[in-house]
Coordinates of C-alpha atoms and ligand atoms in Angstrom, one line a residue:
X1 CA -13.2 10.7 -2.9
X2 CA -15.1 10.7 0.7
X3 CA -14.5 13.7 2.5
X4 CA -15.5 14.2 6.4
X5 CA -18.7 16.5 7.2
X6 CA -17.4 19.7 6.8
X7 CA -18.3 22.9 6.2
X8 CA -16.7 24.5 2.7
X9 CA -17.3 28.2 2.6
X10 CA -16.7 30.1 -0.7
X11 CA -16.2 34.2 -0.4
X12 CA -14.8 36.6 -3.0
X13 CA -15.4 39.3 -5.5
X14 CA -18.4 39.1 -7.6
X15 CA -18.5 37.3 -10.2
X16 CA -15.5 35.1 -9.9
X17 CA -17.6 31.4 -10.6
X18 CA -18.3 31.2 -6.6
X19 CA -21.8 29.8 -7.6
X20 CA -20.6 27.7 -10.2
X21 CA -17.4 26.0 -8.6
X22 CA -19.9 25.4 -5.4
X23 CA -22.5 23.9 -7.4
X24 CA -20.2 21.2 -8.8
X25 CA -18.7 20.7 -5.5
X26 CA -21.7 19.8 -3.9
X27 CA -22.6 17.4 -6.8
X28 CA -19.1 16.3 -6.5
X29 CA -19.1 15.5 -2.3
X30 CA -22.9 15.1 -2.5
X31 CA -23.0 18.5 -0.2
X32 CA -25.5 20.8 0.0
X33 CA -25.5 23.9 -1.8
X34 CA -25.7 27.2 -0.7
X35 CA -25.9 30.5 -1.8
X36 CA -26.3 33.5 0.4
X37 CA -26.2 36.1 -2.5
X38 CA -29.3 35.0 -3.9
X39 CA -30.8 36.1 -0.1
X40 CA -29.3 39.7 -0.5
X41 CA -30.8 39.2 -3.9
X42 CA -34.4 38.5 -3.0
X43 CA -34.2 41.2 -0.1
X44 CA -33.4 43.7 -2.6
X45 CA -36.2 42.6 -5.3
X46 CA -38.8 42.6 -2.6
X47 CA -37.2 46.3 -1.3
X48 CA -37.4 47.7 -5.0
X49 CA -41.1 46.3 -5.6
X50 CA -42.2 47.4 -1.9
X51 CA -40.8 50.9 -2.2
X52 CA -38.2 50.5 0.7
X53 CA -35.5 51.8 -1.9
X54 CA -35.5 54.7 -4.5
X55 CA -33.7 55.2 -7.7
X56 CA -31.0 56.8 -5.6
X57 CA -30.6 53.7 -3.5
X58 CA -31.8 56.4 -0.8
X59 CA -33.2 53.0 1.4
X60 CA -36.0 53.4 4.4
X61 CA -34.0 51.4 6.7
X62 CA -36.9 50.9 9.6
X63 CA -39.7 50.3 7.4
X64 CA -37.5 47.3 5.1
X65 CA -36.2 46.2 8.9
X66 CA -40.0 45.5 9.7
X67 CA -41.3 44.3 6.6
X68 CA -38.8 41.6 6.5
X69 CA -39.3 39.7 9.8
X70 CA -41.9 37.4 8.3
X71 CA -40.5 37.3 4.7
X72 CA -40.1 33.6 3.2
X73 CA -37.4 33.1 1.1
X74 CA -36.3 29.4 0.3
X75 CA -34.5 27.4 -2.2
X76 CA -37.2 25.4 -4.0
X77 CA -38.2 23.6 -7.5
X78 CA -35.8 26.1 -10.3
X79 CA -34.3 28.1 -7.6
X80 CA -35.2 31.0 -5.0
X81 CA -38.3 31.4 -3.7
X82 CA -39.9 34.5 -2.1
X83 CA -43.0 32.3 -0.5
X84 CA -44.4 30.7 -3.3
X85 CA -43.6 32.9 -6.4
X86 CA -40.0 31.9 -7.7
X87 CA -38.1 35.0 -8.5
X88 CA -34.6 32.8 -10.2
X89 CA -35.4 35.4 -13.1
X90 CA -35.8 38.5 -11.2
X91 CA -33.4 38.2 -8.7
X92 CA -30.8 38.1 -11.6
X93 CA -31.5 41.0 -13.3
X94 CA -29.2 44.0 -13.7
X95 CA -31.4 45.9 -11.9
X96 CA -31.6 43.9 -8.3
X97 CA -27.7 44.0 -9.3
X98 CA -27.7 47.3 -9.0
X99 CA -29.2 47.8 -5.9
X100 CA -27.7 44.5 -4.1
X101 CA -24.9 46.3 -2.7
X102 CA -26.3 49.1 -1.0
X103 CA -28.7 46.9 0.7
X104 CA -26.3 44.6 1.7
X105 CA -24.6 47.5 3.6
X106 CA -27.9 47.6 6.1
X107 CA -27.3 45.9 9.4
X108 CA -30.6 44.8 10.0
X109 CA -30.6 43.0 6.1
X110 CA -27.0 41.3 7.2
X111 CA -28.7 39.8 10.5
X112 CA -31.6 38.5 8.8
X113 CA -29.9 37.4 6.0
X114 CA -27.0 35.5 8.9
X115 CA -29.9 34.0 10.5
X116 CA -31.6 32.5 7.8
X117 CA -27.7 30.9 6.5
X118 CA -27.1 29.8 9.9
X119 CA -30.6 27.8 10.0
X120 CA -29.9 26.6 6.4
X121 CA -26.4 25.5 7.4
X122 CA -27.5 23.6 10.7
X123 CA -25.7 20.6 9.5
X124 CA -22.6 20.0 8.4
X125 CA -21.5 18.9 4.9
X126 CA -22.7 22.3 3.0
X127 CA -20.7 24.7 1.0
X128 CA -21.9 27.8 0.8
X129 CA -20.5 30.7 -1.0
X130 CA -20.6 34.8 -0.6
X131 CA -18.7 37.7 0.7
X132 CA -18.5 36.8 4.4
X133 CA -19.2 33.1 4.6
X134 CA -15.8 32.4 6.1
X135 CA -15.6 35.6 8.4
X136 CA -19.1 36.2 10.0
X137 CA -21.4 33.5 8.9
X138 CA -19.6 30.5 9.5
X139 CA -16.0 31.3 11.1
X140 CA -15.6 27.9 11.6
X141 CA -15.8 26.6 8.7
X142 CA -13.0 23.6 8.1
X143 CA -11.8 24.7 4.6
X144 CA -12.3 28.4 3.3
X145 CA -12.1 29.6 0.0
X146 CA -11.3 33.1 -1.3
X147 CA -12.1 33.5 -5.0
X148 CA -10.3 36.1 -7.7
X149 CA -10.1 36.8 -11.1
X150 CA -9.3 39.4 -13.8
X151 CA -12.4 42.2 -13.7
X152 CA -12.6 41.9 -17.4
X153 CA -12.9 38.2 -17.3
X154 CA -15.2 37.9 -14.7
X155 CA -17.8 40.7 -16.7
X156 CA -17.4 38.5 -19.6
X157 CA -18.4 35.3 -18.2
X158 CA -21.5 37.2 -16.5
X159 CA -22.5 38.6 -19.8
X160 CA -22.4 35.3 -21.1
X161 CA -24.0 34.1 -18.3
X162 CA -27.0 36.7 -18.7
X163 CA -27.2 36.4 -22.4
X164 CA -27.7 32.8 -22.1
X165 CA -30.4 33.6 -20.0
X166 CA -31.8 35.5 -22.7
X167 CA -31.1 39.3 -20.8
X168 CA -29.8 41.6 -23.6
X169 CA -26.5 43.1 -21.7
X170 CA -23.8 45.5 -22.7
X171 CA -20.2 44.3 -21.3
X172 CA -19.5 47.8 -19.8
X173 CA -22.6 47.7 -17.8
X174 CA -21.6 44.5 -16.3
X175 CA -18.0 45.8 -15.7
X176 CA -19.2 48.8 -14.1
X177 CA -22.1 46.8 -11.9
X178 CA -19.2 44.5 -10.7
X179 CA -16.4 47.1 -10.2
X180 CA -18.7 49.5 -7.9
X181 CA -20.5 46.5 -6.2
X182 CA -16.4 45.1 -5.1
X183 CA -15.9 48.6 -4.0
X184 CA -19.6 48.5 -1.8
X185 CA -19.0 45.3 -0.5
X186 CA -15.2 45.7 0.5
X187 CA -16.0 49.1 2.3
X188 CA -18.7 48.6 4.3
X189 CA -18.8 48.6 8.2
X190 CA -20.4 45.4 8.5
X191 CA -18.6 42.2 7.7
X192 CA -17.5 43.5 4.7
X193 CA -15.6 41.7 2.1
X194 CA -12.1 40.4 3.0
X195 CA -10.3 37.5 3.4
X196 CA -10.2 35.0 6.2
X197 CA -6.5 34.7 7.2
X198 CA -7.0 30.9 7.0
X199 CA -8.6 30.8 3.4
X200 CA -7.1 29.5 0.3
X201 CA -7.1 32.0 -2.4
X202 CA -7.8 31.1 -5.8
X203 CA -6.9 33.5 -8.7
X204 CA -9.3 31.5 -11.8
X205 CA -8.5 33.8 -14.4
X206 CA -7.0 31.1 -16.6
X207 CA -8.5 28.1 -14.9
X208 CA -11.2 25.7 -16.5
X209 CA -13.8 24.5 -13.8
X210 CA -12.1 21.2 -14.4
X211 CA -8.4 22.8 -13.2
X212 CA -10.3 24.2 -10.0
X213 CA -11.6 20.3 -9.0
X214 CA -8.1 19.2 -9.5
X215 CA -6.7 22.3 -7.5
X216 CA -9.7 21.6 -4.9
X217 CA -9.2 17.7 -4.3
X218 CA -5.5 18.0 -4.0
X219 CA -6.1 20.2 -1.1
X220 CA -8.5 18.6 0.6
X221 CA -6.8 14.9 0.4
X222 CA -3.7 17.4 1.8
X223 CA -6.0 18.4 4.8
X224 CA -8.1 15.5 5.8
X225 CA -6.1 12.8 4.6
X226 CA -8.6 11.4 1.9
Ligands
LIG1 O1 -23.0 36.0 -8.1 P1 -22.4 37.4 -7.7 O2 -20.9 37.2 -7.4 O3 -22.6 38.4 -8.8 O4 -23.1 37.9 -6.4 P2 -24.0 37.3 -5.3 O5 -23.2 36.2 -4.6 O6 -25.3 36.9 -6.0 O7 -24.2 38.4 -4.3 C1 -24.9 39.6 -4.6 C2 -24.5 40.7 -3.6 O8 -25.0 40.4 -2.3 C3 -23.0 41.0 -3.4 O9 -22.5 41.9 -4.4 C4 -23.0 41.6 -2.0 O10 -23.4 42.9 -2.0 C5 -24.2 40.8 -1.3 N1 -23.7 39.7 -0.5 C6 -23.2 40.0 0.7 O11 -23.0 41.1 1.1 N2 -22.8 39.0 1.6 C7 -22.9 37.7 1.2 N3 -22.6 36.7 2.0 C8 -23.4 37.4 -0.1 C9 -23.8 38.4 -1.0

C-alpha cells in the first residue's frame, strides 16, 4: 500500500502499544518513527541524576528550565541518546516512570520537549506517538489516533515488556505507575491528555498487532483513496 506524506500521530493512555503499533507502521509505510515519551523520559533521567527533582517529586523548576537549553537528546544506534551515552535502559526504568509525569506537568519541559518534536517532524511522512501529538504538537496532522485499553491489560503487557528486558517487576507496581501517571497526564494545565475531536479511537484490549494493521489500512485506503 502507498500512502501520501502524511503526518500519523499516535496519543493515548500509557501503555496502550502506542510505541509498538507506531513502530510497525513506520516499517509498514517506510515512515519515520517517533517517540516523544522517550524525550519526557530522558528529561526526567537527567532531572533525577542532576538533583532538579526530589523523592517527593518536589522539582526546581528554574534551575531544570536552565540546565536543559543545551541538553542533546537524539534517537541513535539502540535507541535514545542523551549526547553520546545511550540511556534506552535507563529511561525505562520504573523509576524515571515514576517521576515522568510530574515533569511532564512543567511548562518550560513541554516547550522544550515541542521544539525538539517539531524539528524532528520537519518532514512529512512520520508518525509519532504520545499524549498530545494530535492536539499541541502537530494539530495538523492528516490522520490522528487515540489509543485505549483495559488498565489490567495494558500493566500486563508492560510487565511483560520490562521482564523481557530483564527488570524484576511486580504487576501492581506497574498498575499503580500507570493508573496515577493517566490521572497526571489527563489533569494537567498544559496540553494535557485528551482526545482530538478528529482522532480515531482504538480500544486494543482484545486486538492482536495484526487486527490493528488491518483496522489501520482499511482506514486509511477509506481516507486517501489508496
Ligand atoms: O510508553 P508509555 O505509554 O508508558 O509512556 P511514554 O510514551 O514513554 O511517556 C512517558 C510519559 O511522558 C507520559 O506518562 C507523560 O507523562 C509524558 N508524555 C507527555 O506528557 N506528552 C507526550 N507527548 C509524551 C509523553
Amino acid at each position: 500500500m502507498q500512502i501520501p506524506d502524511i503526518i500519523i500521530a499516535i496519543d493515548g493512555y500509557s501503555s496502550t502499544g502506542k510505541s509498538s503499533f507506531a513502530k510497525i507502521i513506520a516499517n509498514e509505510f517506510s515512515f519515520l518513527y517517533l517517540d516523544s515519551g522517550a524525550l519526557y523520559r530522558c528529561v526526567t533521567l537527567f532531572a533525577i541524576e542532576n538533583g532538579f527533582i526530589d523523592d517527593d517529586c518536589n522539582i526546581d523548576v528554574p534551575g531544570l528550565e536552565k540546565a536543559i537549553e543545551d541538553l542533546d537528546i537524539h534517537f541513535g544506534e539502540g535507541g535514545t541518546y542523551i549526547g553520546d551515552r545511550c540511556v534506552e535502559k535507563e529511561i525505562r526504568s520504573l523509576a524515571v516512570a515514576g517521576k515522568v509525569s510530574p515533569i511532564a506537568t512543567v511548562p518550560e519541559v513541554r516547550s522544550f520537549v515541542d521544539r525538539k518534536l517539531r524539528e524532528f517532524g520537519k518532514n512529512k511522512r512520520i508518525v509519532m506517538d504520545g499524549r498530545d501529538i494530535g492536539t499541541t504538537v502537530f494539530p495538523n496532522a492528516e490522520l490522528k489516533l487515540f489509543m485505549t485499553a483495559e488498565p489490567m491489560i495494558r500493566a500486563e503487557r508492560r510487565a511483560a515488556e520490562m521482564r523481557a528486558k530483564g527488570q524484576d517487576v511486580d504487576i501492581n507496581d506497574v498498575l499503580k505507575n500507570l493508573q496515577e501517571r493517566d490521572y497526571i497526564d489527563s489533569h494537567r494545565e498544559t496540553s494535557p491528555l485528551t482526545q482530538a475531536a478528529d482522532a480515531i479511537v482504538l480500544d486494543n484490549s482484545y486486538m492482536t498487532m495484526e487486527d490493528q494493521m488491518v483496522w489501520l489500512k482499511k482506514i486509511i485506503a477509506e481516507r486517501f483513496g489508496c
